[in-house]
Amino acid sequence: MLTIDQATYDAIVRHAKRDHPDEACGIVAGPEGSDRPERVVEMVNAAGSPTFYEFDSTELLELYKQMWDRDEEPVVIYHSHTATEAYPSRTDIGLASEPGAHYVLVSTREHGNNEGPVEFRSYRIVDGEVTEEEVAVVPELPTR
């Protein structure tokens, strides 16, 4: 199960709506081994596409250096789908390289960047196998 605080959930949804009609992407970092999504890092979709996302390799390398320096890891890897449901595509599954991460997909297909709900779902993707998991949105994460 992914437990995420309301502010982080809202930040991911805002990013997805703002970048619509292109796919948005980013990472939520947290302390290594904690499973706590604490620091939202919006990334640039280097593909600039409504049907595909790609992290900018230089930006991604810098983020990983930051995380290593801060003893963090990617707890959530997120992106949006602008015209389809919030379910990993074959490409998404092939790109999934962090077996400990929660892969969050936000679908903006119904309302785009306008007011209205989105589809927000989380998955574990390990060795090409996709498992959907429950998402619990809490006011704030419990104190460590």
GROMACS .gro file of N, CA and C in nm:
model
  432
    1MET      N    1   0.084  -0.118   0.000
    1MET     CA    2   0.000   0.000   0.000
    1MET      C    3   0.089   0.124   0.000
    2LEU      N    4   0.047   0.224  -0.078
    2LEU     CA    5   0.113   0.353  -0.078
    2LEU      C    6   0.039   0.444   0.017
    3THR      N    7   0.111   0.496   0.116
    3THR     CA    8   0.056   0.597   0.206
    3THR      C    9   0.123   0.729   0.169
    4ILE      N   10   0.041   0.826   0.134
    4ILE     CA   11   0.092   0.955   0.085
    4ILE      C   12   0.014   1.067   0.153
    5ASP      N   13   0.085   1.174   0.187
    5ASP     CA   14   0.015   1.284   0.253
    5ASP      C   15  -0.058   1.370   0.148
    6GLN      N   16  -0.158   1.442   0.196
    6GLN     CA   17  -0.245   1.520   0.108
    6GLN      C   18  -0.166   1.623   0.026
    7ALA      N   19  -0.068   1.689   0.088
    7ALA     CA   20   0.009   1.792   0.017
    7ALA      C   21   0.088   1.731  -0.100
    8THR      N   22   0.145   1.613  -0.080
    8THR     CA   23   0.220   1.547  -0.188
    8THR      C   24   0.125   1.501  -0.298
    9TYR      N   25   0.013   1.442  -0.260
    9TYR     CA   26  -0.090   1.402  -0.357
    9TYR      C   27  -0.132   1.524  -0.442
   10ASP      N   28  -0.162   1.635  -0.373
   10ASP     CA   29  -0.206   1.756  -0.443
   10ASP      C   30  -0.098   1.808  -0.537
   11ALA      N   31   0.028   1.803  -0.496
   11ALA     CA   32   0.138   1.851  -0.581
   11ALA      C   33   0.151   1.768  -0.708
   12ILE      N   34   0.137   1.636  -0.695
   12ILE     CA   35   0.145   1.548  -0.812
   12ILE      C   36   0.029   1.577  -0.908
   13VAL      N   37  -0.091   1.590  -0.854
   13VAL     CA   38  -0.209   1.618  -0.937
   13VAL      C   39  -0.196   1.754  -1.005
   14ARG      N   40  -0.151   1.856  -0.932
   14ARG     CA   41  -0.131   1.990  -0.991
   14ARG      C   42  -0.033   1.984  -1.108
   15HIS      N   43   0.078   1.910  -1.088
   15HIS     CA   44   0.179   1.897  -1.193
   15HIS      C   45   0.117   1.831  -1.317
   16ALA      N   46   0.042   1.722  -1.296
   16ALA     CA   47  -0.020   1.651  -1.409
   16ALA      C   48  -0.117   1.742  -1.484
   17LYS      N   49  -0.198   1.818  -1.412
   17LYS     CA   50  -0.295   1.907  -1.476
   17LYS      C   51  -0.225   2.022  -1.548
   18ARG      N   52  -0.121   2.077  -1.485
   18ARG     CA   53  -0.049   2.190  -1.545
   18ARG      C   54   0.017   2.151  -1.677
   19ASP      N   55   0.076   2.030  -1.683
   19ASP     CA   56   0.147   1.988  -1.804
   19ASP      C   57   0.055   1.933  -1.913
   20HIS      N   58  -0.071   1.902  -1.879
   20HIS     CA   59  -0.166   1.853  -1.979
   20HIS      C   60  -0.174   1.954  -2.093
   21PRO      N   61  -0.168   1.920  -2.220
   21PRO     CA   62  -0.191   1.788  -2.276
   21PRO      C   63  -0.065   1.699  -2.286
   22ASP      N   64   0.052   1.747  -2.243
   22ASP     CA   65   0.170   1.661  -2.241
   22ASP      C   66   0.173   1.581  -2.111
   23GLU      N   67   0.240   1.467  -2.115
   23GLU     CA   68   0.255   1.387  -1.994
   23GLU      C   69   0.351   1.457  -1.899
   24ALA      N   70   0.318   1.456  -1.772
   24ALA     CA   71   0.405   1.509  -1.667
   24ALA      C   72   0.479   1.391  -1.605
   25CYS      N   73   0.595   1.419  -1.544
   25CYS     CA   74   0.668   1.312  -1.477
   25CYS      C   75   0.749   1.370  -1.362
   26GLY      N   76   0.776   1.286  -1.264
   26GLY     CA   77   0.854   1.329  -1.150
   26GLY      C   78   0.881   1.216  -1.054
   27ILE      N   79   0.948   1.251  -0.948
   27ILE     CA   80   0.987   1.155  -0.845
   27ILE      C   81   0.955   1.215  -0.709
   28VAL      N   82   0.913   1.131  -0.616
   28VAL     CA   83   0.900   1.172  -0.477
   28VAL      C   84   1.004   1.095  -0.400
   29ALA      N   85   1.102   1.167  -0.348
   29ALA     CA   86   1.212   1.105  -0.274
   29ALA      C   87   1.175   1.092  -0.127
   30GLY      N   88   1.243   0.998  -0.061
   30GLY     CA   89   1.225   0.980   0.082
   30GLY      C   90   1.348   0.913   0.140
   31PRO      N   91   1.361   0.913   0.272
   31PRO     CA   92   1.477   0.850   0.335
   31PRO      C   93   1.489   0.703   0.293
   32GLU      N   94   1.613   0.660   0.268
   32GLU     CA   95   1.637   0.521   0.226
   32GLU      C   96   1.572   0.424   0.323
   33GLY      N   97   1.501   0.326   0.266
   33GLY     CA   98   1.442   0.219   0.346
   33GLY      C   99   1.319   0.257   0.426
   34SER      N  100   1.270   0.380   0.408
   34SER     CA  101   1.159   0.428   0.493
   34SER      C  102   1.021   0.409   0.430
   35ASP      N  103   1.014   0.400   0.297
   35ASP     CA  104   0.887   0.396   0.223
   35ASP      C  105   0.803   0.521   0.252
   36ARG      N  106   0.870   0.635   0.279
   36ARG     CA  107   0.802   0.762   0.310
   36ARG      C  108   0.823   0.861   0.195
   37PRO      N  109   0.719   0.887   0.116
   37PRO     CA  110   0.732   0.986   0.009
   37PRO      C  111   0.727   1.127   0.068
   38GLU      N  112   0.844   1.194   0.073
   38GLU     CA  113   0.852   1.321   0.144
   38GLU      C  114   0.885   1.441   0.058
   39ARG      N  115   0.962   1.425  -0.049
   39ARG     CA  116   1.011   1.541  -0.124
   39ARG      C  117   0.975   1.526  -0.271
   40VAL      N  118   0.879   1.607  -0.316
   40VAL     CA  119   0.834   1.602  -0.456
   40VAL      C  120   0.936   1.675  -0.544
   41VAL      N  121   0.979   1.606  -0.649
   41VAL     CA  122   1.071   1.666  -0.745
   41VAL      C  123   1.005   1.655  -0.883
   42GLU      N  124   0.954   1.769  -0.930
   42GLU     CA  125   0.895   1.772  -1.064
   42GLU      C  126   1.009   1.766  -1.165
   43MET      N  127   0.995   1.681  -1.264
   43MET     CA  128   1.097   1.665  -1.367
   43MET      C  129   1.042   1.717  -1.500
   44VAL      N  130   1.133   1.746  -1.591
   44VAL     CA  131   1.095   1.787  -1.726
   44VAL      C  132   1.072   1.662  -1.809
   45ASN      N  133   0.961   1.660  -1.881
   45ASN     CA  134   0.939   1.551  -1.976
   45ASN      C  135   1.019   1.585  -2.101
   46ALA      N  136   1.136   1.524  -2.114
   46ALA     CA  137   1.226   1.553  -2.226
   46ALA      C  138   1.162   1.518  -2.360
   47ALA      N  139   1.064   1.427  -2.359
   47ALA     CA  140   0.996   1.390  -2.483
   47ALA      C  141   0.895   1.497  -2.525
   48GLY      N  142   0.847   1.576  -2.429
   48GLY     CA  143   0.748   1.680  -2.460
   48GLY      C  144   0.630   1.624  -2.537
   49SER      N  145   0.578   1.512  -2.491
   49SER     CA  146   0.479   1.437  -2.568
   49SER      C  147   0.351   1.412  -2.489
   50PRO      N  148   0.235   1.408  -2.557
   50PRO     CA  149   0.111   1.371  -2.490
   50PRO      C  150   0.094   1.220  -2.473
   51THR      N  151   0.186   1.141  -2.529
   51THR     CA  152   0.170   0.995  -2.524
   51THR      C  153   0.291   0.922  -2.467
   52PHE      N  154   0.394   0.995  -2.425
   52PHE     CA  155   0.517   0.931  -2.380
   52PHE      C  156   0.590   1.027  -2.287
   53TYR      N  157   0.658   0.971  -2.187
   53TYR     CA  158   0.742   1.057  -2.104
   53TYR      C  159   0.883   1.001  -2.102
   54GLU      N  160   0.977   1.091  -2.083
   54GLU     CA  161   1.117   1.052  -2.073
   54GLU      C  162   1.186   1.152  -1.982
   55PHE      N  163   1.250   1.101  -1.876
   55PHE     CA  164   1.326   1.191  -1.789
   55PHE      C  165   1.446   1.244  -1.866
   56ASP      N  166   1.478   1.371  -1.847
   56ASP     CA  167   1.599   1.429  -1.902
   56ASP      C  168   1.717   1.363  -1.830
   57SER      N  169   1.809   1.304  -1.904
   57SER     CA  170   1.916   1.224  -1.842
   57SER      C  171   2.007   1.307  -1.752
   58THR      N  172   2.036   1.430  -1.789
   58THR     CA  173   2.121   1.515  -1.706
   58THR      C  174   2.049   1.551  -1.576
   59GLU      N  175   1.923   1.588  -1.588
   59GLU     CA  176   1.842   1.623  -1.471
   59GLU      C  177   1.827   1.503  -1.377
   60LEU      N  178   1.806   1.384  -1.435
   60LEU     CA  179   1.791   1.264  -1.356
   60LEU      C  180   1.921   1.230  -1.282
   61LEU      N  181   2.034   1.242  -1.349
   61LEU     CA  182   2.162   1.215  -1.285
   61LEU      C  183   2.184   1.312  -1.168
   62GLU      N  184   2.153   1.438  -1.187
   62GLU     CA  185   2.168   1.536  -1.078
   62GLU      C  186   2.078   1.501  -0.960
   63LEU      N  187   1.955   1.459  -0.990
   63LEU     CA  188   1.864   1.420  -0.882
   63LEU      C  189   1.919   1.301  -0.805
   64TYR      N  190   1.970   1.200  -0.875
   64TYR     CA  191   2.025   1.083  -0.806
   64TYR      C  192   2.145   1.122  -0.721
   65LYS      N  193   2.228   1.215  -0.768
   65LYS     CA  194   2.341   1.263  -0.687
   65LYS      C  195   2.290   1.329  -0.559
   66GLN      N  196   2.185   1.412  -0.574
   66GLN     CA  197   2.123   1.476  -0.457
   66GLN      C  198   2.072   1.371  -0.360
   67MET      N  199   1.999   1.273  -0.412
   67MET     CA  200   1.942   1.170  -0.324
   67MET      C  201   2.052   1.093  -0.253
   68TRP      N  202   2.159   1.058  -0.324
   68TRP     CA  203   2.270   0.987  -0.259
   68TRP      C  204   2.329   1.070  -0.146
   69ASP      N  205   2.349   1.200  -0.173
   69ASP     CA  206   2.405   1.290  -0.071
   69ASP      C  207   2.314   1.303   0.051
   70ARG      N  208   2.184   1.290   0.031
   70ARG     CA  209   2.086   1.308   0.138
   70ARG      C  210   2.037   1.175   0.196
   71ASP      N  211   2.100   1.063   0.154
   71ASP     CA  212   2.055   0.929   0.197
   71ASP      C  213   1.907   0.906   0.167
   72GLU      N  214   1.869   0.944   0.044
   72GLU     CA  215   1.731   0.926  -0.002
   72GLU      C  216   1.727   0.826  -0.116
   73GLU      N  217   1.606   0.785  -0.149
   73GLU     CA  218   1.582   0.699  -0.264
   73GLU      C  219   1.449   0.741  -0.327
   74PRO      N  220   1.425   0.699  -0.452
   74PRO     CA  221   1.295   0.729  -0.513
   74PRO      C  222   1.188   0.639  -0.453
   75VAL      N  223   1.097   0.698  -0.378
   75VAL     CA  224   0.988   0.622  -0.316
   75VAL      C  225   0.871   0.612  -0.412
   76VAL      N  226   0.844   0.721  -0.483
   76VAL     CA  227   0.737   0.724  -0.583
   76VAL      C  228   0.797   0.776  -0.714
   77ILE      N  229   0.766   0.707  -0.822
   77ILE     CA  230   0.798   0.755  -0.957
   77ILE      C  231   0.663   0.775  -1.024
   78TYR      N  232   0.636   0.897  -1.066
   78TYR     CA  233   0.502   0.924  -1.119
   78TYR      C  234   0.508   0.983  -1.260
   79HIS      N  235   0.399   0.961  -1.331
   79HIS     CA  236   0.376   1.031  -1.457
   79HIS      C  237   0.227   1.030  -1.487
   80SER      N  238   0.190   1.108  -1.586
   80SER     CA  239   0.048   1.118  -1.619
   80SER      C  240   0.020   1.054  -1.754
   81HIS      N  241  -0.105   1.014  -1.769
   81HIS     CA  242  -0.158   0.972  -1.898
   81HIS      C  243  -0.264   1.074  -1.933
   82THR      N  244  -0.258   1.129  -2.052
   82THR     CA  245  -0.348   1.238  -2.088
   82THR      C  246  -0.473   1.193  -2.163
   83ALA      N  247  -0.469   1.074  -2.220
   83ALA     CA  248  -0.583   1.029  -2.300
   83ALA      C  249  -0.627   0.886  -2.266
   84THR      N  250  -0.557   0.822  -2.173
   84THR     CA  251  -0.590   0.683  -2.139
   84THR      C  252  -0.600   0.668  -1.988
   85GLU      N  253  -0.645   0.551  -1.946
   85GLU     CA  254  -0.659   0.526  -1.803
   85GLU      C  255  -0.524   0.525  -1.733
   86ALA      N  256  -0.527   0.534  -1.602
   86ALA     CA  257  -0.406   0.535  -1.521
   86ALA      C  258  -0.359   0.391  -1.498
   87TYR      N  259  -0.310   0.330  -1.605
   87TYR     CA  260  -0.257   0.194  -1.599
   87TYR      C  261  -0.128   0.192  -1.681
   88PRO      N  262  -0.024   0.124  -1.632
   88PRO     CA  263   0.105   0.125  -1.703
   88PRO      C  264   0.096   0.065  -1.843
   89SER      N  265   0.152   0.136  -1.939
   89SER     CA  266   0.161   0.085  -2.076
   89SER      C  267   0.278  -0.013  -2.084
   90ARG      N  268   0.290  -0.082  -2.197
   90ARG     CA  269   0.405  -0.173  -2.216
   90ARG      C  270   0.536  -0.096  -2.204
   91THR      N  271   0.538   0.028  -2.257
   91THR     CA  272   0.658   0.111  -2.248
   91THR      C  273   0.688   0.144  -2.102
   92ASP      N  274   0.584   0.183  -2.026
   92ASP     CA  275   0.602   0.214  -1.883
   92ASP      C  276   0.661   0.095  -1.809
   93ILE      N  277   0.610  -0.023  -1.839
   93ILE     CA  278   0.657  -0.144  -1.772
   93ILE      C  279   0.803  -0.170  -1.808
   94GLY      N  280   0.837  -0.150  -1.934
   94GLY     CA  281   0.975  -0.171  -1.977
   94GLY      C  282   1.072  -0.072  -1.915
   95LEU      N  283   1.026   0.049  -1.883
   95LEU     CA  284   1.112   0.151  -1.824
   95LEU      C  285   1.125   0.139  -1.672
   96ALA      N  286   1.039   0.059  -1.610
   96ALA     CA  287   1.038   0.048  -1.463
   96ALA      C  288   1.164  -0.022  -1.415
   97SER      N  289   1.253   0.055  -1.352
   97SER     CA  290   1.382  -0.001  -1.311
   97SER      C  291   1.409   0.009  -1.162
   98GLU      N  292   1.310   0.053  -1.085
   98GLU     CA  293   1.325   0.066  -0.940
   98GLU      C  294   1.226  -0.029  -0.872
   99PRO      N  295   1.267  -0.153  -0.843
   99PRO     CA  296   1.171  -0.251  -0.790
   99PRO      C  297   1.111  -0.214  -0.654
  100GLY      N  298   1.176  -0.125  -0.579
  100GLY     CA  299   1.122  -0.085  -0.449
  100GLY      C  300   1.029   0.034  -0.455
  101ALA      N  301   1.015   0.096  -0.572
  101ALA     CA  302   0.936   0.218  -0.585
  101ALA      C  303   0.789   0.189  -0.609
  102HIS      N  304   0.707   0.286  -0.573
  102HIS     CA  305   0.566   0.287  -0.609
  102HIS      C  306   0.557   0.364  -0.740
  103TYR      N  307   0.493   0.306  -0.839
  103TYR     CA  308   0.475   0.372  -0.968
  103TYR      C  309   0.334   0.430  -0.972
  104VAL      N  310   0.324   0.562  -0.963
  104VAL     CA  311   0.195   0.630  -0.961
  104VAL      C  312   0.163   0.681  -1.100
  105LEU      N  313   0.041   0.655  -1.143
  105LEU     CA  314  -0.010   0.710  -1.269
  105LEU      C  315  -0.132   0.795  -1.240
  106VAL      N  316  -0.135   0.912  -1.302
  106VAL     CA  317  -0.245   1.005  -1.290
  106VAL      C  318  -0.304   1.024  -1.429
  107SER      N  319  -0.431   0.995  -1.444
  107SER     CA  320  -0.495   1.017  -1.573
  107SER      C  321  -0.572   1.149  -1.570
  108THR      N  322  -0.538   1.236  -1.665
  108THR     CA  323  -0.606   1.365  -1.680
  108THR      C  324  -0.702   1.363  -1.798
  109ARG      N  325  -0.735   1.242  -1.847
  109ARG     CA  326  -0.813   1.232  -1.971
  109ARG      C  327  -0.952   1.292  -1.959
  110GLU      N  328  -1.013   1.289  -1.841
  110GLU     CA  329  -1.152   1.334  -1.829
  110GLU      C  330  -1.165   1.487  -1.827
  111HIS      N  331  -1.079   1.555  -1.747
  111HIS     CA  332  -1.094   1.699  -1.730
  111HIS      C  333  -0.974   1.780  -1.778
  112GLY      N  334  -0.867   1.712  -1.824
  112GLY     CA  335  -0.749   1.784  -1.871
  112GLY      C  336  -0.691   1.872  -1.763
  113ASN      N  337  -0.666   1.999  -1.796
  113ASN     CA  338  -0.610   2.088  -1.695
  113ASN      C  339  -0.719   2.175  -1.631
  114ASN      N  340  -0.843   2.134  -1.646
  114ASN     CA  341  -0.955   2.204  -1.584
  114ASN      C  342  -0.985   2.144  -1.447
  115GLU      N  343  -1.071   2.213  -1.372
  115GLU     CA  344  -1.114   2.159  -1.243
  115GLU      C  345  -1.182   2.024  -1.265
  116GLY      N  346  -1.175   1.941  -1.166
  116GLY     CA  347  -1.240   1.810  -1.174
  116GLY      C  348  -1.145   1.702  -1.129
  117PRO      N  349  -1.200   1.587  -1.094
  117PRO     CA  350  -1.119   1.479  -1.040
  117PRO      C  351  -1.029   1.414  -1.145
  118VAL      N  352  -0.926   1.349  -1.097
  118VAL     CA  353  -0.836   1.270  -1.182
  118VAL      C  354  -0.840   1.126  -1.132
  119GLU      N  355  -0.788   1.039  -1.214
  119GLU     CA  356  -0.770   0.900  -1.173
  119GLU      C  357  -0.626   0.889  -1.121
  120PHE      N  358  -0.609   0.848  -0.996
  120PHE     CA  359  -0.478   0.843  -0.929
  120PHE      C  360  -0.460   0.700  -0.878
  121ARG      N  361  -0.367   0.625  -0.940
  121ARG     CA  362  -0.349   0.484  -0.904
  121ARG      C  363  -0.200   0.454  -0.885
  122SER      N  364  -0.173   0.353  -0.804
  122SER     CA  365  -0.034   0.316  -0.775
  122SER      C  366  -0.012   0.168  -0.801
  123TYR      N  367   0.110   0.138  -0.845
  123TYR     CA  368   0.147   0.001  -0.882
  123TYR      C  369   0.287  -0.031  -0.831
  124ARG      N  370   0.311  -0.157  -0.813
  124ARG     CA  371   0.447  -0.209  -0.799
  124ARG      C  372   0.477  -0.278  -0.931
  125ILE      N  373   0.595  -0.252  -0.985
  125ILE     CA  374   0.634  -0.316  -1.111
  125ILE      C  375   0.770  -0.380  -1.088
  126VAL      N  376   0.771  -0.513  -1.086
  126VAL     CA  377   0.894  -0.589  -1.061
  126VAL      C  378   0.908  -0.695  -1.169
  127ASP      N  379   1.021  -0.693  -1.238
  127ASP     CA  380   1.049  -0.790  -1.344
  127ASP      C  381   0.935  -0.800  -1.444
  128GLY      N  382   0.878  -0.684  -1.480
  128GLY     CA  383   0.773  -0.681  -1.580
  128GLY      C  384   0.635  -0.717  -1.530
  129GLU      N  385   0.623  -0.752  -1.402
  129GLU     CA  386   0.493  -0.788  -1.345
  129GLU      C  387   0.433  -0.668  -1.273
  130VAL      N  388   0.310  -0.634  -1.309
  130VAL     CA  389   0.241  -0.518  -1.255
  130VAL      C  390   0.141  -0.561  -1.150
  131THR      N  391   0.149  -0.500  -1.031
  131THR     CA  392   0.054  -0.528  -0.923
  131THR      C  393  -0.001  -0.395  -0.873
  132GLU      N  394  -0.132  -0.377  -0.887
  132GLU     CA  395  -0.191  -0.255  -0.835
  132GLU      C  396  -0.198  -0.262  -0.683
  133GLU      N  397  -0.182  -0.146  -0.620
  133GLU     CA  398  -0.188  -0.141  -0.474
  133GLU      C  399  -0.282  -0.029  -0.430
  134GLU      N  400  -0.332  -0.040  -0.309
  134GLU     CA  401  -0.418   0.060  -0.251
  134GLU      C  402  -0.339   0.188  -0.228
  135VAL      N  403  -0.408   0.302  -0.238
  135VAL     CA  404  -0.349   0.432  -0.206
  135VAL      C  405  -0.425   0.491  -0.089
  136ALA      N  406  -0.353   0.523   0.017
  136ALA     CA  407  -0.413   0.589   0.133
  136ALA      C  408  -0.359   0.732   0.137
  137VAL      N  409  -0.449   0.829   0.121
  137VAL     CA  410  -0.411   0.969   0.130
  137VAL      C  411  -0.446   1.015   0.272
  138VAL      N  412  -0.342   1.058   0.345
  138VAL     CA  413  -0.359   1.099   0.484
  138VAL      C  414  -0.328   1.248   0.498
  139PRO      N  415  -0.382   1.314   0.601
  139PRO     CA  416  -0.353   1.457   0.618
  139PRO      C  417  -0.204   1.486   0.625
  140GLU      N  418  -0.130   1.405   0.697
  140GLU     CA  419   0.017   1.415   0.701
  140GLU      C  420   0.073   1.279   0.739
  141LEU      N  421   0.197   1.255   0.699
  141LEU     CA  422   0.261   1.128   0.732
  141LEU      C  423   0.288   1.123   0.881
  142PRO      N  424   0.277   1.004   0.942
  142PRO     CA  425   0.306   0.991   1.085
  142PRO      C  426   0.453   1.029   1.113
  143THR      N  427   0.477   1.079   1.230
  143THR     CA  428   0.612   1.115   1.269
  143THR      C  429   0.698   0.990   1.274
  144ARG      N  430   0.822   1.008   1.230
  144ARG     CA  431   0.914   0.893   1.230
  144ARG      C  432   0.957   0.857   1.369
   0.00000   0.00000   0.00000
